[in-house]
């Protein structure tokens, strides 16, 4: 099994953490979607990461779809219940964190692909406001010790990789005081073996603008 | 049950089609994320659509998460199997179509939020190339009569709402010849009752740039 993607992508890292947590062995293809787009495009048609190449050659795309497959393999060990209100709760917290990430990434891309004088202030304000609202809502809904209760779930993984990305790349709406609970959860999770095993290496970074 | 969102959003329309297909009654909140962002933000923290307000007031966000919940209610009538290779296949075709949509939407947003002289040619070329590759791959994988075999699935719904959006808003990478099979599938699906019931009204449109 080959995981395609660099760990500065929170959704790629999210899949890697689940693989480590489930004890599923895998290797990595760390070529870059920016530096080596053609090579990634031959594996993943949309030139997006993560992609997971199964042992029979089938290629899965999209982090949520990949995890749906891995969760099925994991059975009762899955980081989400198979059904019911607790599944809904984990999916909702995960969607909030991923939606927040998408707004943060929109800001990063706007800044990366446009020189300062060409950036849309309206778009940036809109995305920054949505990202801040996402962090506020996640903070409001968070429980202890984990995001959705007593056990680690996909929500904790998504929140932790989101916080890592923001601290690395765009932290202006991440408040050390207002979002202290999220930051504290992320610190706790980063110390767990599966998260440490999926720590980004120095070479894994999107080109800076 | 209240579905929040306008049908010019393919992912909102996707949820509406599933609700109609499952025979689940619902009303709609058609306020706009652009024209009435504050009102939508009070319902959906990220100011994103679709959101689904359940009868007990719980608000679900994110189309895939909403559909996961509705599929559970639908049981054997769900537009996706509960597990196994066929579930994986439906999720993969759906992810390809949704990923293609995200690239098309990125182009639409770049053009909406930037005057011509401030648009990033690199970003537009990148997104247009990814969107074209997505359409090519979907075409390659398509079966008949439906995208994943003999029965209608979430993949057909996502593909159909994608094609509708492209024909309405950004059709320059949609080829009438190369992507004829996708367009033909969309035409077939649009004639089905659940799709007709979720047809966009004239007032449902993102402000044009």
PDB file of N, CA and C in Angstrom, chain A residues 34-136:
ATOM      1  N   UNK A  34       3.167  20.223  -6.502  1.00  0.00           N
ATOM      2  CA  UNK A  34       3.639  21.450  -7.142  1.00  0.00           C
ATOM      3  C   UNK A  34       4.912  21.174  -7.945  1.00  0.00           C
ATOM      4  N   UNK A  35       5.868  20.511  -7.331  1.00  0.00           N
ATOM      5  CA  UNK A  35       7.148  20.300  -7.996  1.00  0.00           C
ATOM      6  C   UNK A  35       7.107  19.192  -9.033  1.00  0.00           C
ATOM      7  N   UNK A  36       6.188  18.238  -8.871  1.00  0.00           N
ATOM      8  CA  UNK A  36       6.163  17.068  -9.761  1.00  0.00           C
ATOM      9  C   UNK A  36       4.721  16.726 -10.124  1.00  0.00           C
ATOM     10  N   UNK A  37       4.007  17.749 -10.587  1.00  0.00           N
ATOM     11  CA  UNK A  37       2.570  17.594 -10.855  1.00  0.00           C
ATOM     12  C   UNK A  37       2.283  16.501 -11.869  1.00  0.00           C
ATOM     13  N   UNK A  38       3.123  16.392 -12.896  1.00  0.00           N
ATOM     14  CA  UNK A  38       2.849  15.415 -13.954  1.00  0.00           C
ATOM     15  C   UNK A  38       2.886  13.986 -13.390  1.00  0.00           C
ATOM     16  N   UNK A  39       3.867  13.718 -12.537  1.00  0.00           N
ATOM     17  CA  UNK A  39       3.990  12.378 -11.959  1.00  0.00           C
ATOM     18  C   UNK A  39       2.786  12.058 -11.066  1.00  0.00           C
ATOM     19  N   UNK A  40       2.373  13.015 -10.257  1.00  0.00           N
ATOM     20  CA  UNK A  40       1.212  12.797  -9.385  1.00  0.00           C
ATOM     21  C   UNK A  40      -0.050  12.630 -10.228  1.00  0.00           C
ATOM     22  N   UNK A  41      -0.155  13.410 -11.296  1.00  0.00           N
ATOM     23  CA  UNK A  41      -1.324  13.327 -12.178  1.00  0.00           C
ATOM     24  C   UNK A  41      -1.473  11.964 -12.833  1.00  0.00           C
ATOM     25  N   UNK A  42      -0.346  11.283 -13.049  1.00  0.00           N
ATOM     26  CA  UNK A  42      -0.437   9.939 -13.635  1.00  0.00           C
ATOM     27  C   UNK A  42      -0.994   8.929 -12.631  1.00  0.00           C
ATOM     28  N   UNK A  43      -0.849   9.226 -11.347  1.00  0.00           N
ATOM     29  CA  UNK A  43      -1.391   8.325 -10.308  1.00  0.00           C
ATOM     30  C   UNK A  43      -2.807   8.754  -9.933  1.00  0.00           C
ATOM     31  N   UNK A  44      -2.965  10.046  -9.647  1.00  0.00           N
ATOM     32  CA  UNK A  44      -4.229  10.596  -9.165  1.00  0.00           C
ATOM     33  C   UNK A  44      -4.747  11.569 -10.227  1.00  0.00           C
ATOM     34  N   UNK A  45      -5.842  11.217 -10.912  1.00  0.00           N
ATOM     35  CA  UNK A  45      -6.244  11.972 -12.109  1.00  0.00           C
ATOM     36  C   UNK A  45      -6.443  13.468 -11.880  1.00  0.00           C
ATOM     37  N   UNK A  46      -6.877  13.864 -10.686  1.00  0.00           N
ATOM     38  CA  UNK A  46      -7.087  15.281 -10.437  1.00  0.00           C
ATOM     39  C   UNK A  46      -5.822  15.990  -9.932  1.00  0.00           C
ATOM     40  N   UNK A  47      -4.703  15.245  -9.867  1.00  0.00           N
ATOM     41  CA  UNK A  47      -3.456  15.796  -9.318  1.00  0.00           C
ATOM     42  C   UNK A  47      -3.691  16.346  -7.913  1.00  0.00           C
ATOM     43  N   UNK A  48      -4.382  15.539  -7.130  1.00  0.00           N
ATOM     44  CA  UNK A  48      -4.648  15.935  -5.747  1.00  0.00           C
ATOM     45  C   UNK A  48      -4.135  14.852  -4.819  1.00  0.00           C
ATOM     46  N   UNK A  49      -3.812  15.266  -3.622  1.00  0.00           N
ATOM     47  CA  UNK A  49      -3.427  14.310  -2.598  1.00  0.00           C
ATOM     48  C   UNK A  49      -4.381  14.444  -1.419  1.00  0.00           C
ATOM     49  N   UNK A  50      -4.503  13.422  -0.579  1.00  0.00           N
ATOM     50  CA  UNK A  50      -3.842  12.127  -0.673  1.00  0.00           C
ATOM     51  C   UNK A  50      -4.470  11.231  -1.734  1.00  0.00           C
ATOM     52  N   UNK A  51      -3.638  10.293  -2.208  1.00  0.00           N
ATOM     53  CA  UNK A  51      -4.150   9.143  -2.948  1.00  0.00           C
ATOM     54  C   UNK A  51      -3.558   7.914  -2.275  1.00  0.00           C
ATOM     55  N   UNK A  52      -4.302   6.833  -2.277  1.00  0.00           N
ATOM     56  CA  UNK A  52      -3.816   5.602  -1.657  1.00  0.00           C
ATOM     57  C   UNK A  52      -3.841   4.501  -2.707  1.00  0.00           C
ATOM     58  N   UNK A  53      -2.653   3.981  -3.010  1.00  0.00           N
ATOM     59  CA  UNK A  53      -2.541   2.903  -3.995  1.00  0.00           C
ATOM     60  C   UNK A  53      -2.632   1.571  -3.246  1.00  0.00           C
ATOM     61  N   UNK A  54      -3.692   0.842  -3.477  1.00  0.00           N
ATOM     62  CA  UNK A  54      -3.875  -0.445  -2.794  1.00  0.00           C
ATOM     63  C   UNK A  54      -2.934  -1.493  -3.393  1.00  0.00           C
ATOM     64  N   UNK A  55      -2.817  -2.633  -2.693  1.00  0.00           N
ATOM     65  CA  UNK A  55      -1.830  -3.638  -3.122  1.00  0.00           C
ATOM     66  C   UNK A  55      -2.151  -4.220  -4.497  1.00  0.00           C
ATOM     67  N   UNK A  56      -3.425  -4.181  -4.909  1.00  0.00           N
ATOM     68  CA  UNK A  56      -3.770  -4.693  -6.244  1.00  0.00           C
ATOM     69  C   UNK A  56      -3.696  -3.602  -7.314  1.00  0.00           C
ATOM     70  N   UNK A  57      -3.205  -2.411  -6.931  1.00  0.00           N
ATOM     71  CA  UNK A  57      -3.027  -1.340  -7.906  1.00  0.00           C
ATOM     72  C   UNK A  57      -4.177  -0.348  -7.957  1.00  0.00           C
ATOM     73  N   UNK A  58      -5.313  -0.695  -7.361  1.00  0.00           N
ATOM     74  CA  UNK A  58      -6.437   0.253  -7.338  1.00  0.00           C
ATOM     75  C   UNK A  58      -6.020   1.517  -6.591  1.00  0.00           C
ATOM     76  N   UNK A  59      -6.386   2.668  -7.152  1.00  0.00           N
ATOM     77  CA  UNK A  59      -6.012   3.939  -6.530  1.00  0.00           C
ATOM     78  C   UNK A  59      -7.253   4.599  -5.937  1.00  0.00           C
ATOM     79  N   UNK A  60      -7.205   4.884  -4.634  1.00  0.00           N
ATOM     80  CA  UNK A  60      -8.307   5.593  -3.980  1.00  0.00           C
ATOM     81  C   UNK A  60      -7.931   7.064  -3.826  1.00  0.00           C
ATOM     82  N   UNK A  61      -8.905   7.938  -4.069  1.00  0.00           N
ATOM     83  CA  UNK A  61      -8.668   9.376  -3.865  1.00  0.00           C
ATOM     84  C   UNK A  61      -9.650   9.903  -2.831  1.00  0.00           C
ATOM     85  N   UNK A  62      -9.361  11.097  -2.307  1.00  0.00           N
ATOM     86  CA  UNK A  62     -10.244  11.817  -1.383  1.00  0.00           C
ATOM     87  C   UNK A  62     -10.127  11.232   0.033  1.00  0.00           C
ATOM     88  N   UNK A  63      -9.669  12.064   0.962  1.00  0.00           N
ATOM     89  CA  UNK A  63      -9.374  11.558   2.309  1.00  0.00           C
ATOM     90  C   UNK A  63     -10.577  10.880   2.967  1.00  0.00           C
ATOM     91  N   UNK A  64     -11.756  11.476   2.842  1.00  0.00           N
ATOM     92  CA  UNK A  64     -12.931  10.884   3.496  1.00  0.00           C
ATOM     93  C   UNK A  64     -13.265   9.527   2.885  1.00  0.00           C
ATOM     94  N   UNK A  65     -13.157   9.413   1.563  1.00  0.00           N
ATOM     95  CA  UNK A  65     -13.452   8.136   0.899  1.00  0.00           C
ATOM     96  C   UNK A  65     -12.399   7.086   1.232  1.00  0.00           C
ATOM     97  N   UNK A  66     -11.150   7.522   1.309  1.00  0.00           N
ATOM     98  CA  UNK A  66     -10.082   6.589   1.681  1.00  0.00           C
ATOM     99  C   UNK A  66     -10.324   6.069   3.099  1.00  0.00           C
ATOM    100  N   UNK A  67     -10.663   6.979   4.010  1.00  0.00           N
ATOM    101  CA  UNK A  67     -10.880   6.576   5.403  1.00  0.00           C
ATOM    102  C   UNK A  67     -12.111   5.692   5.535  1.00  0.00           C
ATOM    103  N   UNK A  68     -13.135   5.931   4.732  1.00  0.00           N
ATOM    104  CA  UNK A  68     -14.309   5.064   4.755  1.00  0.00           C
ATOM    105  C   UNK A  68     -13.890   3.613   4.488  1.00  0.00           C
ATOM    106  N   UNK A  69     -12.999   3.442   3.535  1.00  0.00           N
ATOM    107  CA  UNK A  69     -12.497   2.097   3.207  1.00  0.00           C
ATOM    108  C   UNK A  69     -11.644   1.539   4.350  1.00  0.00           C
ATOM    109  N   UNK A  70     -10.735   2.346   4.875  1.00  0.00           N
ATOM    110  CA  UNK A  70      -9.859   1.868   5.959  1.00  0.00           C
ATOM    111  C   UNK A  70     -10.662   1.547   7.220  1.00  0.00           C
ATOM    112  N   UNK A  71     -11.689   2.365   7.489  1.00  0.00           N
ATOM    113  CA  UNK A  71     -12.530   2.127   8.668  1.00  0.00           C
ATOM    114  C   UNK A  71     -13.217   0.768   8.565  1.00  0.00           C
ATOM    115  N   UNK A  72     -13.637   0.438   7.351  1.00  0.00           N
ATOM    116  CA  UNK A  72     -14.292  -0.863   7.154  1.00  0.00           C
ATOM    117  C   UNK A  72     -13.311  -1.995   7.490  1.00  0.00           C
ATOM    118  N   UNK A  73     -12.050  -1.840   7.045  1.00  0.00           N
ATOM    119  CA  UNK A  73     -11.039  -2.854   7.379  1.00  0.00           C
ATOM    120  C   UNK A  73     -10.794  -2.903   8.888  1.00  0.00           C
ATOM    121  N   UNK A  74     -10.852  -1.747   9.540  1.00  0.00           N
ATOM    122  CA  UNK A  74     -10.501  -1.673  10.963  1.00  0.00           C
ATOM    123  C   UNK A  74     -11.581  -2.252  11.870  1.00  0.00           C
ATOM    124  N   UNK A  75     -12.790  -2.381  11.356  1.00  0.00           N
ATOM    125  CA  UNK A  75     -13.876  -2.962  12.156  1.00  0.00           C
ATOM    126  C   UNK A  75     -14.131  -2.172  13.428  1.00  0.00           C
ATOM    127  N   UNK A  76     -14.159  -2.873  14.570  1.00  0.00           N
ATOM    128  CA  UNK A  76     -14.468  -2.215  15.843  1.00  0.00           C
ATOM    129  C   UNK A  76     -13.392  -1.238  16.296  1.00  0.00           C
ATOM    130  N   UNK A  77     -12.197  -1.337  15.698  1.00  0.00           N
ATOM    131  CA  UNK A  77     -11.120  -0.415  16.066  1.00  0.00           C
ATOM    132  C   UNK A  77     -11.224   0.913  15.322  1.00  0.00           C
ATOM    133  N   UNK A  78     -12.196   1.044  14.444  1.00  0.00           N
ATOM    134  CA  UNK A  78     -12.310   2.251  13.624  1.00  0.00           C
ATOM    135  C   UNK A  78     -12.438   3.493  14.489  1.00  0.00           C
ATOM    136  N   UNK A  79     -11.937   4.601  13.979  1.00  0.00           N
ATOM    137  CA  UNK A  79     -11.959   5.874  14.708  1.00  0.00           C
ATOM    138  C   UNK A  79     -13.315   6.567  14.597  1.00  0.00           C
ATOM    139  N   UNK A  80     -14.351   5.800  14.258  1.00  0.00           N
ATOM    140  CA  UNK A  80     -15.719   6.318  14.172  1.00  0.00           C
ATOM    141  C   UNK A  80     -16.677   5.140  14.266  1.00  0.00           C
ATOM    142  N   UNK A  81     -17.797   5.329  15.006  1.00  0.00           N
ATOM    143  CA  UNK A  81     -18.783   4.240  15.064  1.00  0.00           C
ATOM    144  C   UNK A  81     -19.416   3.998  13.688  1.00  0.00           C
ATOM    145  N   UNK A  82     -19.938   2.809  13.469  1.00  0.00           N
ATOM    146  CA  UNK A  82     -20.515   2.445  12.177  1.00  0.00           C
ATOM    147  C   UNK A  82     -21.809   3.192  11.886  1.00  0.00           C
ATOM    148  N   UNK A  83     -22.531   3.597  12.936  1.00  0.00           N
ATOM    149  CA  UNK A  83     -23.844   4.238  12.707  1.00  0.00           C
ATOM    150  C   UNK A  83     -24.290   4.971  13.963  1.00  0.00           C
ATOM    151  N   UNK A  84     -25.417   5.650  13.845  1.00  0.00           N
ATOM    152  CA  UNK A  84     -26.042   6.260  15.014  1.00  0.00           C
ATOM    153  C   UNK A  84     -25.576   7.665  15.338  1.00  0.00           C
ATOM    154  N   UNK A  85     -26.102   8.221  16.441  1.00  0.00           N
ATOM    155  CA  UNK A  85     -25.825   9.620  16.811  1.00  0.00           C
ATOM    156  C   UNK A  85     -24.347   9.905  17.034  1.00  0.00           C
ATOM    157  N   UNK A  86     -23.594   8.942  17.571  1.00  0.00           N
ATOM    158  CA  UNK A  86     -22.181   9.211  17.835  1.00  0.00           C
ATOM    159  C   UNK A  86     -21.391   9.270  16.530  1.00  0.00           C
ATOM    160  N   UNK A  87     -21.798   8.476  15.529  1.00  0.00           N
ATOM    161  CA  UNK A  87     -21.171   8.607  14.205  1.00  0.00           C
ATOM    162  C   UNK A  87     -21.437  10.004  13.636  1.00  0.00           C
ATOM    163  N   UNK A  88     -22.697  10.437  13.762  1.00  0.00           N
ATOM    164  CA  UNK A  88     -23.082  11.752  13.253  1.00  0.00           C
ATOM    165  C   UNK A  88     -22.252  12.840  13.936  1.00  0.00           C
ATOM    166  N   UNK A  89     -22.070  12.701  15.235  1.00  0.00           N
ATOM    167  CA  UNK A  89     -21.302  13.697  15.984  1.00  0.00           C
ATOM    168  C   UNK A  89     -19.848  13.751  15.510  1.00  0.00           C
ATOM    169  N   UNK A  90     -19.238  12.610  15.311  1.00  0.00           N
ATOM    170  CA  UNK A  90     -17.844  12.579  14.846  1.00  0.00           C
ATOM    171  C   UNK A  90     -17.749  13.172  13.438  1.00  0.00           C
ATOM    172  N   UNK A  91     -18.682  12.811  12.568  1.00  0.00           N
ATOM    173  CA  UNK A  91     -18.665  13.357  11.202  1.00  0.00           C
ATOM    174  C   UNK A  91     -18.853  14.869  11.214  1.00  0.00           C
ATOM    175  N   UNK A  92     -19.698  15.362  12.097  1.00  0.00           N
ATOM    176  CA  UNK A  92     -19.956  16.805  12.145  1.00  0.00           C
ATOM    177  C   UNK A  92     -18.736  17.583  12.643  1.00  0.00           C
ATOM    178  N   UNK A  93     -18.108  17.079  13.704  1.00  0.00           N
ATOM    179  CA  UNK A  93     -16.909  17.767  14.207  1.00  0.00           C
ATOM    180  C   UNK A  93     -15.792  17.702  13.161  1.00  0.00           C
ATOM    181  N   UNK A  94     -15.679  16.567  12.497  1.00  0.00           N
ATOM    182  CA  UNK A  94     -14.660  16.427  11.460  1.00  0.00           C
ATOM    183  C   UNK A  94     -14.949  17.382  10.305  1.00  0.00           C
ATOM    184  N   UNK A  95     -16.223  17.481   9.902  1.00  0.00           N
ATOM    185  CA  UNK A  95     -16.607  18.377   8.801  1.00  0.00           C
ATOM    186  C   UNK A  95     -16.354  19.837   9.173  1.00  0.00           C
ATOM    187  N   UNK A  96     -16.610  20.187  10.413  1.00  0.00           N
ATOM    188  CA  UNK A  96     -16.320  21.559  10.862  1.00  0.00           C
ATOM    189  C   UNK A  96     -14.827  21.855  10.755  1.00  0.00           C
ATOM    190  N   UNK A  97     -14.005  20.904  11.196  1.00  0.00           N
ATOM    191  CA  UNK A  97     -12.554  21.114  11.136  1.00  0.00           C
ATOM    192  C   UNK A  97     -12.075  21.129   9.692  1.00  0.00           C
ATOM    193  N   UNK A  98     -12.595  20.246   8.859  1.00  0.00           N
ATOM    194  CA  UNK A  98     -12.160  20.213   7.457  1.00  0.00           C
ATOM    195  C   UNK A  98     -12.656  21.457   6.710  1.00  0.00           C
ATOM    196  N   UNK A  99     -13.873  21.893   7.017  1.00  0.00           N
ATOM    197  CA  UNK A  99     -14.386  23.120   6.403  1.00  0.00           C
ATOM    198  C   UNK A  99     -13.545  24.327   6.790  1.00  0.00           C
ATOM    199  N   UNK A 100     -13.122  24.358   8.043  1.00  0.00           N
ATOM    200  CA  UNK A 100     -12.238  25.433   8.510  1.00  0.00           C
ATOM    201  C   UNK A 100     -10.917  25.384   7.748  1.00  0.00           C
ATOM    202  N   UNK A 101     -10.383  24.184   7.611  1.00  0.00           N
ATOM    203  CA  UNK A 101      -9.149  24.008   6.846  1.00  0.00           C
ATOM    204  C   UNK A 101      -9.304  24.532   5.427  1.00  0.00           C
ATOM    205  N   UNK A 102     -10.423  24.235   4.793  1.00  0.00           N
ATOM    206  CA  UNK A 102     -10.617  24.663   3.403  1.00  0.00           C
ATOM    207  C   UNK A 102     -10.587  26.189   3.295  1.00  0.00           C
ATOM    208  N   UNK A 103     -11.107  26.863   4.298  1.00  0.00           N
ATOM    209  CA  UNK A 103     -11.075  28.332   4.288  1.00  0.00           C
ATOM    210  C   UNK A 103      -9.665  28.856   4.543  1.00  0.00           C
ATOM    211  N   UNK A 104      -8.945  28.202   5.454  1.00  0.00           N
ATOM    212  CA  UNK A 104      -7.548  28.577   5.699  1.00  0.00           C
ATOM    213  C   UNK A 104      -6.724  28.355   4.430  1.00  0.00           C
ATOM    214  N   UNK A 105      -6.941  27.223   3.783  1.00  0.00           N
ATOM    215  CA  UNK A 105      -6.189  26.910   2.567  1.00  0.00           C
ATOM    216  C   UNK A 105      -6.524  27.912   1.462  1.00  0.00           C
ATOM    217  N   UNK A 106      -7.781  28.364   1.409  1.00  0.00           N
ATOM    218  CA  UNK A 106      -8.165  29.352   0.394  1.00  0.00           C
ATOM    219  C   UNK A 106      -7.368  30.650   0.599  1.00  0.00           C
ATOM    220  N   UNK A 107      -7.139  31.010   1.851  1.00  0.00           N
ATOM    221  CA  UNK A 107      -6.338  32.201   2.154  1.00  0.00           C
ATOM    222  C   UNK A 107      -4.883  31.981   1.723  1.00  0.00           C
ATOM    223  N   UNK A 108      -4.346  30.814   2.072  1.00  0.00           N
ATOM    224  CA  UNK A 108      -2.959  30.498   1.714  1.00  0.00           C
ATOM    225  C   UNK A 108      -2.781  30.520   0.199  1.00  0.00           C
ATOM    226  N   UNK A 109      -3.727  29.944  -0.536  1.00  0.00           N
ATOM    227  CA  UNK A 109      -3.623  29.904  -1.993  1.00  0.00           C
ATOM    228  C   UNK A 109      -3.780  31.299  -2.602  1.00  0.00           C
ATOM    229  N   UNK A 110      -4.705  32.081  -2.055  1.00  0.00           N
ATOM    230  CA  UNK A 110      -4.863  33.452  -2.564  1.00  0.00           C
ATOM    231  C   UNK A 110      -3.545  34.213  -2.459  1.00  0.00           C
ATOM    232  N   UNK A 111      -2.882  34.041  -1.321  1.00  0.00           N
ATOM    233  CA  UNK A 111      -1.623  34.744  -1.099  1.00  0.00           C
ATOM    234  C   UNK A 111      -0.483  34.151  -1.927  1.00  0.00           C
ATOM    235  N   UNK A 112      -0.547  32.851  -2.142  1.00  0.00           N
ATOM    236  CA  UNK A 112       0.533  32.205  -2.892  1.00  0.00           C
ATOM    237  C   UNK A 112       0.462  32.540  -4.381  1.00  0.00           C
ATOM    238  N   UNK A 113      -0.733  32.616  -4.925  1.00  0.00           N
ATOM    239  CA  UNK A 113      -0.885  32.782  -6.375  1.00  0.00           C
ATOM    240  C   UNK A 113      -1.116  34.227  -6.821  1.00  0.00           C
ATOM    241  N   UNK A 114      -1.200  35.139  -5.871  1.00  0.00           N
ATOM    242  CA  UNK A 114      -1.408  36.542  -6.247  1.00  0.00           C
ATOM    243  C   UNK A 114      -0.404  37.423  -5.521  1.00  0.00           C
ATOM    244  N   UNK A 115       0.236  38.336  -6.243  1.00  0.00           N
ATOM    245  CA  UNK A 115       1.078  39.315  -5.544  1.00  0.00           C
ATOM    246  C   UNK A 115       0.183  40.202  -4.683  1.00  0.00           C
ATOM    247  N   UNK A 116       0.745  40.822  -3.640  1.00  0.00           N
ATOM    248  CA  UNK A 116      -0.068  41.587  -2.677  1.00  0.00           C
ATOM    249  C   UNK A 116      -1.078  42.528  -3.328  1.00  0.00           C
ATOM    250  N   UNK A 117      -0.670  43.230  -4.398  1.00  0.00           N
ATOM    251  CA  UNK A 117      -1.568  44.225  -4.990  1.00  0.00           C
ATOM    252  C   UNK A 117      -2.708  43.599  -5.797  1.00  0.00           C
ATOM    253  N   UNK A 118      -2.640  42.314  -6.057  1.00  0.00           N
ATOM    254  CA  UNK A 118      -3.702  41.639  -6.829  1.00  0.00           C
ATOM    255  C   UNK A 118      -4.618  40.774  -5.954  1.00  0.00           C
ATOM    256  N   UNK A 119      -4.346  40.744  -4.681  1.00  0.00           N
ATOM    257  CA  UNK A 119      -5.171  39.911  -3.798  1.00  0.00           C
ATOM    258  C   UNK A 119      -6.533  40.550  -3.580  1.00  0.00           C
ATOM    259  N   UNK A 120      -7.555  39.715  -3.513  1.00  0.00           N
ATOM    260  CA  UNK A 120      -8.908  40.215  -3.278  1.00  0.00           C
ATOM    261  C   UNK A 120      -9.151  40.376  -1.786  1.00  0.00           C
ATOM    262  N   UNK A 121      -9.292  41.615  -1.352  1.00  0.00           N
ATOM    263  CA  UNK A 121      -9.533  41.869   0.071  1.00  0.00           C
ATOM    264  C   UNK A 121     -10.885  41.291   0.492  1.00  0.00           C
ATOM    265  N   UNK A 122     -11.860  41.356  -0.387  1.00  0.00           N
ATOM    266  CA  UNK A 122     -13.198  40.823  -0.082  1.00  0.00           C
ATOM    267  C   UNK A 122     -13.130  39.318   0.148  1.00  0.00           C
ATOM    268  N   UNK A 123     -12.414  38.638  -0.738  1.00  0.00           N
ATOM    269  CA  UNK A 123     -12.286  37.175  -0.626  1.00  0.00           C
ATOM    270  C   UNK A 123     -11.515  36.797   0.630  1.00  0.00           C
ATOM    271  N   UNK A 124     -10.398  37.493   0.880  1.00  0.00           N
ATOM    272  CA  UNK A 124      -9.593  37.187   2.061  1.00  0.00           C
ATOM    273  C   UNK A 124     -10.394  37.426   3.340  1.00  0.00           C
ATOM    274  N   UNK A 125     -11.104  38.550   3.409  1.00  0.00           N
ATOM    275  CA  UNK A 125     -11.902  38.850   4.603  1.00  0.00           C
ATOM    276  C   UNK A 125     -12.967  37.780   4.825  1.00  0.00           C
ATOM    277  N   UNK A 126     -13.587  37.399   3.728  1.00  0.00           N
ATOM    278  CA  UNK A 126     -14.647  36.383   3.805  1.00  0.00           C
ATOM    279  C   UNK A 126     -14.086  35.058   4.339  1.00  0.00           C
ATOM    280  N   UNK A 127     -12.984  34.599   3.748  1.00  0.00           N
ATOM    281  CA  UNK A 127     -12.405  33.316   4.151  1.00  0.00           C
ATOM    282  C   UNK A 127     -11.853  33.368   5.575  1.00  0.00           C
ATOM    283  N   UNK A 128     -11.193  34.455   5.930  1.00  0.00           N
ATOM    284  CA  UNK A 128     -10.653  34.589   7.288  1.00  0.00           C
ATOM    285  C   UNK A 128     -11.776  34.591   8.318  1.00  0.00           C
ATOM    286  N   UNK A 129     -12.874  35.265   7.989  1.00  0.00           N
ATOM    287  CA  UNK A 129     -14.022  35.285   8.898  1.00  0.00           C
ATOM    288  C   UNK A 129     -14.623  33.892   9.070  1.00  0.00           C
ATOM    289  N   UNK A 130     -14.712  33.165   7.973  1.00  0.00           N
ATOM    290  CA  UNK A 130     -15.253  31.804   8.058  1.00  0.00           C
ATOM    291  C   UNK A 130     -14.323  30.884   8.849  1.00  0.00           C
ATOM    292  N   UNK A 131     -13.011  31.042   8.647  1.00  0.00           N
ATOM    293  CA  UNK A 131     -12.049  30.224   9.391  1.00  0.00           C
ATOM    294  C   UNK A 131     -12.141  30.512  10.891  1.00  0.00           C
ATOM    295  N   UNK A 132     -12.244  31.800  11.232  1.00  0.00           N
ATOM    296  CA  UNK A 132     -12.361  32.163  12.653  1.00  0.00           C
ATOM    297  C   UNK A 132     -13.646  31.589  13.254  1.00  0.00           C
ATOM    298  N   UNK A 133     -14.726  31.690  12.511  1.00  0.00           N
ATOM    299  CA  UNK A 133     -16.008  31.154  12.993  1.00  0.00           C
ATOM    300  C   UNK A 133     -15.930  29.640  13.180  1.00  0.00           C
ATOM    301  N   UNK A 134     -15.202  28.979  12.291  1.00  0.00           N
ATOM    302  CA  UNK A 134     -15.030  27.533  12.417  1.00  0.00           C
ATOM    303  C   UNK A 134     -14.291  27.172  13.694  1.00  0.00           C
ATOM    304  N   UNK A 135     -13.214  27.900  13.973  1.00  0.00           N
ATOM    305  CA  UNK A 135     -12.442  27.650  15.196  1.00  0.00           C
ATOM    306  C   UNK A 135     -13.291  27.923  16.443  1.00  0.00           C
ATOM    307  N   UNK A 136     -14.075  28.996  16.398  1.00  0.00           N
ATOM    308  CA  UNK A 136     -14.946  29.330  17.537  1.00  0.00           C
ATOM    309  C   UNK A 136     -15.962  28.208  17.784  1.00  0.00           C
TER     310      UNK A 136
END
